[in-house]
XYZ file of N, CA and C in Angstrom:
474
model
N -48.250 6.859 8.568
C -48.674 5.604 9.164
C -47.677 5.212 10.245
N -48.381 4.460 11.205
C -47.222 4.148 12.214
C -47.294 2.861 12.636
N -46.192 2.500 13.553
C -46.882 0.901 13.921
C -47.017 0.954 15.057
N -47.714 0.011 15.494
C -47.588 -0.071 17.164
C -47.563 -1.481 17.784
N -46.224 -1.584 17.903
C -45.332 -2.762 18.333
C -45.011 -2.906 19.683
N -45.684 -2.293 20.442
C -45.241 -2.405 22.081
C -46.994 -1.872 23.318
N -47.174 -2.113 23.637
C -47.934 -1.319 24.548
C -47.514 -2.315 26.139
N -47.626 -0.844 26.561
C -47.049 -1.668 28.378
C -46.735 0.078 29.023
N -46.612 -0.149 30.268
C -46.838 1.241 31.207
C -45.765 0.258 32.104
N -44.333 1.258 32.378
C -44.054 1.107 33.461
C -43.750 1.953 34.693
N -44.532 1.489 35.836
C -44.793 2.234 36.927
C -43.530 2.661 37.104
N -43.042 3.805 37.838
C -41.929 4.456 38.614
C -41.715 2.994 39.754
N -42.584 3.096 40.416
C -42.074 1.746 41.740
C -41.905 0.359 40.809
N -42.716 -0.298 39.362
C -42.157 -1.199 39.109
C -40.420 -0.676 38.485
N -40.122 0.322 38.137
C -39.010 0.588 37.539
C -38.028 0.697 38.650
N -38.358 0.799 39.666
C -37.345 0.994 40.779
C -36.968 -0.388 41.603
N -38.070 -0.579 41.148
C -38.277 -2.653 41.971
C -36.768 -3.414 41.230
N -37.177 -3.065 39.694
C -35.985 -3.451 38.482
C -34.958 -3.411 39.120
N -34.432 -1.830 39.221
C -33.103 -1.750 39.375
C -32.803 -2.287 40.759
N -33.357 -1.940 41.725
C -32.804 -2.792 42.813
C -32.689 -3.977 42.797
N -33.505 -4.585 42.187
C -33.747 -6.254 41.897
C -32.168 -6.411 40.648
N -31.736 -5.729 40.006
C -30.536 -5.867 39.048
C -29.043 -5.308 40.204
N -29.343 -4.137 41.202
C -28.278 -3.981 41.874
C -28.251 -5.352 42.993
N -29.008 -6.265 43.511
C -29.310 -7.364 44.177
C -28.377 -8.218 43.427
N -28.722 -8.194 42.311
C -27.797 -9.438 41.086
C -26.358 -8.716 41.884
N -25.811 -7.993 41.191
C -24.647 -7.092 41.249
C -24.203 -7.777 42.702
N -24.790 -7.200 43.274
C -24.209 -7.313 45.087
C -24.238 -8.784 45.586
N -24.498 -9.856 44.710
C -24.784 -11.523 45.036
C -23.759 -11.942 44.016
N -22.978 -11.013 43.526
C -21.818 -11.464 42.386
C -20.731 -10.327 42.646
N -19.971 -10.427 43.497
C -19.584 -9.110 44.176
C -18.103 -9.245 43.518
N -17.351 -10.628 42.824
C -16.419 -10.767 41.944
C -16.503 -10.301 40.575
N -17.591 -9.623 39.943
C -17.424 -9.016 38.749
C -16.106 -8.057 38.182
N -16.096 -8.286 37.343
C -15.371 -7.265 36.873
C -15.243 -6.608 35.516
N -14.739 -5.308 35.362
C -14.890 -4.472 34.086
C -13.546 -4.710 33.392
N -13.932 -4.932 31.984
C -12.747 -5.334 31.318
C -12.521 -3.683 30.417
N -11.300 -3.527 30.116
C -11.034 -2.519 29.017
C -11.718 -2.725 27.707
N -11.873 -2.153 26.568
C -11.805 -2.427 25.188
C -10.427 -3.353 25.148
N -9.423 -2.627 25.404
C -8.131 -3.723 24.872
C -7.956 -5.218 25.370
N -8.577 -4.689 27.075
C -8.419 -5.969 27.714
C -9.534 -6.996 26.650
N -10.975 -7.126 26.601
C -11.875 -8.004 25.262
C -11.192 -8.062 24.788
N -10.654 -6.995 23.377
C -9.757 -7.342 22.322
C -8.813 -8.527 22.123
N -8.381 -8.652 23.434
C -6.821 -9.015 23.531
C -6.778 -10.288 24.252
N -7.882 -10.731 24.828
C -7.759 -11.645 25.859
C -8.287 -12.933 25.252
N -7.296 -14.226 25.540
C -8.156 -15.662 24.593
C -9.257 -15.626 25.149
N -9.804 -16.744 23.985
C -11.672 -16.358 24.506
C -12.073 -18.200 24.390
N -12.901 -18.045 25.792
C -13.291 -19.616 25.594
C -15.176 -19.706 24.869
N -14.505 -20.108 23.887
C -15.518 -20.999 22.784
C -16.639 -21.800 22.682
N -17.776 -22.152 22.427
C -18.176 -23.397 22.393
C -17.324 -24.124 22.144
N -16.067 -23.795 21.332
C -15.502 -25.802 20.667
C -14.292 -25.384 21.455
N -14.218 -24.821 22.485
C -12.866 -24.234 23.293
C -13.247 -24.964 24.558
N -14.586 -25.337 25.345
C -15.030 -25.816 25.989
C -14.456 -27.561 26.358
N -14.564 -28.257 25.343
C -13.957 -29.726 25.648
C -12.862 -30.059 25.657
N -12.111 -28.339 25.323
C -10.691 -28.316 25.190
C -10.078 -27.920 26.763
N -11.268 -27.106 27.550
C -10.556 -26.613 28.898
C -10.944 -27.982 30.311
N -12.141 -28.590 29.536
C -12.792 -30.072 30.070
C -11.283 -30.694 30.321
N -10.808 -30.886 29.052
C -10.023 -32.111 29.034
C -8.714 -31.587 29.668
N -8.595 -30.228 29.385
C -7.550 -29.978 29.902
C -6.927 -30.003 31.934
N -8.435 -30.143 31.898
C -8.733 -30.040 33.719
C -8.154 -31.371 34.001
N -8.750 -32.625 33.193
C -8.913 -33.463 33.621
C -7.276 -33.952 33.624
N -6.474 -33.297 32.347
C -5.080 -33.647 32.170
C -4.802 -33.176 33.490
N -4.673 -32.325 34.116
C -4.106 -31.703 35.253
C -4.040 -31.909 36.496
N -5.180 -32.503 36.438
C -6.180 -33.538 37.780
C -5.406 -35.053 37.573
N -5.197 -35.420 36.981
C -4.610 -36.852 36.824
C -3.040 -36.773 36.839
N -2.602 -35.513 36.501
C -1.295 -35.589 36.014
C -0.188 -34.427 37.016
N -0.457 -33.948 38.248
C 0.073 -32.842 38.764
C 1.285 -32.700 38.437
N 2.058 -33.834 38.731
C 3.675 -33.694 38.490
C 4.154 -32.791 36.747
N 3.411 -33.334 35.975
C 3.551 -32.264 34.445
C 3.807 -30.900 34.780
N 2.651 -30.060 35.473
C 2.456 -28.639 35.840
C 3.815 -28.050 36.091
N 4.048 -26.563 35.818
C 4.828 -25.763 36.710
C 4.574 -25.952 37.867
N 5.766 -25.720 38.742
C 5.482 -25.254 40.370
C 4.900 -24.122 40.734
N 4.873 -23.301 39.588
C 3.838 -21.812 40.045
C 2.529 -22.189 39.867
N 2.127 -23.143 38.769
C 0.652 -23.637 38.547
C -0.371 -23.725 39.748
N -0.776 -22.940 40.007
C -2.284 -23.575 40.833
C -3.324 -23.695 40.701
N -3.344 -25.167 40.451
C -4.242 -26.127 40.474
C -5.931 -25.913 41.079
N -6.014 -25.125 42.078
C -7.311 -24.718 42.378
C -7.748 -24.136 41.672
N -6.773 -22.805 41.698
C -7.348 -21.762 41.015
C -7.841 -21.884 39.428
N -7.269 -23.033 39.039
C -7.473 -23.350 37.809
C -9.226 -24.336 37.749
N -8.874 -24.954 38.730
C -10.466 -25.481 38.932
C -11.152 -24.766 39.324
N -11.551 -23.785 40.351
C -12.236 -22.773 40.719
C -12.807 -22.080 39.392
N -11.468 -21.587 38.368
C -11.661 -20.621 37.260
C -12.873 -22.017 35.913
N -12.538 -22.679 35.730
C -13.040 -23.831 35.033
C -14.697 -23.652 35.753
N -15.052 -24.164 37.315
C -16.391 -23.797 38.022
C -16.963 -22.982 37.805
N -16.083 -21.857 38.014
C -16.873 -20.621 37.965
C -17.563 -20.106 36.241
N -16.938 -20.699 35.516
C -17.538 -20.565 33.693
C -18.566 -21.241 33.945
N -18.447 -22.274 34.691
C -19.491 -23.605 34.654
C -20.662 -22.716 35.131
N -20.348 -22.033 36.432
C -21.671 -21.740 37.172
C -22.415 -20.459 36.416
N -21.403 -19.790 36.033
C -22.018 -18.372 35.192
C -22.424 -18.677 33.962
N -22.419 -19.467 33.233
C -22.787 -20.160 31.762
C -24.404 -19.982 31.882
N -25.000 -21.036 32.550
C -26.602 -20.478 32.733
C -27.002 -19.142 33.063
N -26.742 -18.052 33.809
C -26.546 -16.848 34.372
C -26.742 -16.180 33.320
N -25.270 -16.313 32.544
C -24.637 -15.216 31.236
C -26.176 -15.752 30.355
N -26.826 -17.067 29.781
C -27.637 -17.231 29.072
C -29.187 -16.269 29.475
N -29.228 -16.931 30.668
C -30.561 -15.870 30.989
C -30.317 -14.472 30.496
N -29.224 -14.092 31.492
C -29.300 -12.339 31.240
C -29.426 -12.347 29.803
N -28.454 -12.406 28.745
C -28.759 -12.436 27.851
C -29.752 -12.485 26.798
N -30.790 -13.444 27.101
C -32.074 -13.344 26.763
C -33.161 -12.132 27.149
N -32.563 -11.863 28.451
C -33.433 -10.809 29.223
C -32.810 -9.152 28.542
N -31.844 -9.409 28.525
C -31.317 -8.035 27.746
C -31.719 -7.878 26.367
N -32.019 -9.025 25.653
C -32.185 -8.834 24.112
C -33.777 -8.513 24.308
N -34.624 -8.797 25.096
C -36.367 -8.651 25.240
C -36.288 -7.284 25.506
N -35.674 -7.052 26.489
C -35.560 -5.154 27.615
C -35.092 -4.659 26.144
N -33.729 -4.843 25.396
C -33.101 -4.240 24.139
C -34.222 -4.054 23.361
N -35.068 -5.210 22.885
C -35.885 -5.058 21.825
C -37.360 -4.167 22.231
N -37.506 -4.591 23.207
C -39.144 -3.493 23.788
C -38.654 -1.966 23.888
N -37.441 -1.881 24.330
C -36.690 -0.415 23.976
C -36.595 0.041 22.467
N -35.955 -0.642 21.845
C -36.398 -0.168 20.403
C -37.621 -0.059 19.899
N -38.643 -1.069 20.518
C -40.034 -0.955 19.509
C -40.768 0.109 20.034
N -40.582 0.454 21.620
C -40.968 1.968 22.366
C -40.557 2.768 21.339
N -39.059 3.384 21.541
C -38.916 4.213 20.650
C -39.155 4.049 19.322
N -39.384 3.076 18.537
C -40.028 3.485 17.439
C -41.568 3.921 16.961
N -42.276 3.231 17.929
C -43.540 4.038 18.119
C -43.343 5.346 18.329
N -42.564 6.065 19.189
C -43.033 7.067 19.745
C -42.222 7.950 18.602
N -41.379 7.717 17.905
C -40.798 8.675 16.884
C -41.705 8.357 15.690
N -42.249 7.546 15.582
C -43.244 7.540 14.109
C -44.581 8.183 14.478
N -45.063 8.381 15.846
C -45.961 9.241 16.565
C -45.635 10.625 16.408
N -44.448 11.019 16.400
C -44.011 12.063 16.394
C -43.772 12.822 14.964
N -43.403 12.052 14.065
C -43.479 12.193 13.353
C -45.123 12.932 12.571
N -46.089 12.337 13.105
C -46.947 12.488 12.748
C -47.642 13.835 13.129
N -47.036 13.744 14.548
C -47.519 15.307 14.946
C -46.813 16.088 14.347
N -45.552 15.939 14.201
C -45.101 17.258 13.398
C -45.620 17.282 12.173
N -45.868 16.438 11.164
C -46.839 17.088 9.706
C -47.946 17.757 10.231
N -48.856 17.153 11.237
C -49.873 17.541 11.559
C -49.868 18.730 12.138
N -48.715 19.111 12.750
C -48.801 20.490 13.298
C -47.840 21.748 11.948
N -47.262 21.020 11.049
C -47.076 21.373 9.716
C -48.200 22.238 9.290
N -49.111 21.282 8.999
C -50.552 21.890 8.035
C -51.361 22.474 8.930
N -51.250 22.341 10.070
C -52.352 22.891 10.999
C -51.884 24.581 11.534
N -50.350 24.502 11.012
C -49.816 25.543 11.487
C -49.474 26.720 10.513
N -49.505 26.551 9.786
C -49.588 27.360 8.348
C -49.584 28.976 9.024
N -50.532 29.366 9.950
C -50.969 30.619 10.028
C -49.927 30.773 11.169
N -48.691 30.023 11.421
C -48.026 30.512 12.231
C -47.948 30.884 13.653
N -49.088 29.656 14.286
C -49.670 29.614 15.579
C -48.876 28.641 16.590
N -48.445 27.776 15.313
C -47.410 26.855 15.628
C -45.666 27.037 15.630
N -45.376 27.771 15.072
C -44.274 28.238 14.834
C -42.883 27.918 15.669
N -43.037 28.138 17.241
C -41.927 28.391 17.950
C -42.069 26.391 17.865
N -42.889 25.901 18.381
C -42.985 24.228 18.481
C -42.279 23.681 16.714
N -42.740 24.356 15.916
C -42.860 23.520 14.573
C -40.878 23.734 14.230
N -40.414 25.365 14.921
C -39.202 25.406 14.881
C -37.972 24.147 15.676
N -38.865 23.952 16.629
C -37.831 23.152 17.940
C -38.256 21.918 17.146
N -39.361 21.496 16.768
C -39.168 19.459 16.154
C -38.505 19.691 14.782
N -38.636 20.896 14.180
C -37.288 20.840 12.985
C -36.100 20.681 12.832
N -35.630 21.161 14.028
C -33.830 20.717 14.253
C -33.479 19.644 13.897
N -34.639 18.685 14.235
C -34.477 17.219 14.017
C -34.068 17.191 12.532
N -34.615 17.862 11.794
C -34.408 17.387 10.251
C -32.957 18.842 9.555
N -32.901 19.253 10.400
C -31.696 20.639 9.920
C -30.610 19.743 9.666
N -30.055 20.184 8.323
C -28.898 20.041 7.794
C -28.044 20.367 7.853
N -26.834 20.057 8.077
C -25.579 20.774 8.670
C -25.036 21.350 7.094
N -24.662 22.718 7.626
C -24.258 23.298 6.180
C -22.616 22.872 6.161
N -22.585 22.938 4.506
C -21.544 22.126 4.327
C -20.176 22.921 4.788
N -19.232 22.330 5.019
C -17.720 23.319 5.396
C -17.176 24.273 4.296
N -16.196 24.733 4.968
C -15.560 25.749 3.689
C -15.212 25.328 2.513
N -14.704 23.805 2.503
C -13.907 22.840 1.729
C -14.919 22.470 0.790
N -16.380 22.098 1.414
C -17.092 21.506 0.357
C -16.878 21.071 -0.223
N -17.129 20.613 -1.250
C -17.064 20.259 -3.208
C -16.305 21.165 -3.559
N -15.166 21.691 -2.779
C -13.851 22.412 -3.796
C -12.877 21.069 -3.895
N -12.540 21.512 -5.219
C -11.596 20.415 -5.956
C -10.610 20.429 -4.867
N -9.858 19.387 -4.776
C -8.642 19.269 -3.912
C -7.576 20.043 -4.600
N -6.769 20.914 -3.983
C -5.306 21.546 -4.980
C -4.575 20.927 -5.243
N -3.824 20.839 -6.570
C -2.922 19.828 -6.546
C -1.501 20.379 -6.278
């Protein structure tokens, strides 16, 4: 049995429309940047409840210059504060749009492997007389078991 959780056709030119229309994003945000694994890991992260904390903190800074270091700059600190502001709606859309594209990608491929599935029993029993053979060999890999190592289920030495 299978399900069928998706139906939709996408053209080569609508698929190409996409990506240019996503390299367009890219090239209208030309300050992006790629973070490391360590760099995420490692870097404070602003919060929902981190939010009224960088608010207020603007506003301390804005009222109060003389507090600051002399290296502090003050723009750049408002600029950086704006710029969360302006990408906040942005980051939400995409987001939504990636989890729909994410999820129609999974429900594709799961149709088409429970489809597949089906042809291979079907070409199972249909193939018996070995007409099927070289095909019924290549969708089996899928299910080949890796034989176990030398070590196997030998007791550890003590």
């Amino acid at each position: 049995m299978t399900n069928d959780l998706i139906k939709g056709d996408l053209l080569p030119e609508q698929q190409q429309a996409v990506l240019n229309s996503l390299h367009d994003i890219q090239s209208k945000l030309p300050f992006l940047i790629d973070l490391t694994v360590d760099d995420r890991r490692t870097l404070p992260k602003m919060g929902d409840r981190s939010r009224a904390f960088v608010d207020q903190g603007l506003v301390m800074a804005t009222q109060n210059e003389g507090i600051l270091p002399r290296n502090f700059d003050l723009e750049e600190y408002r600029r950086d504060v704006a710029l969360v502001r302006q990408l906040e709606p942005i980051v939400l859309a995409a987001r939504q749009l990636i989890k729909r594209i994410e999820d129609t990608y999974l429900a594709a491929g799961s149709d088409a492997y429970g489809q597949t599935l089906v042809v291979y029993q079907a070409a199972k029993l249909a193939g018996k007389d070995g007409s099927l053979a070289e095909h019924l060999d290549s969708l089996g890999k899928r299910f080949a078991r890796k034989s176990p190592g030398p070590n196997h289920g030998a007791a550890n030495p003590a």
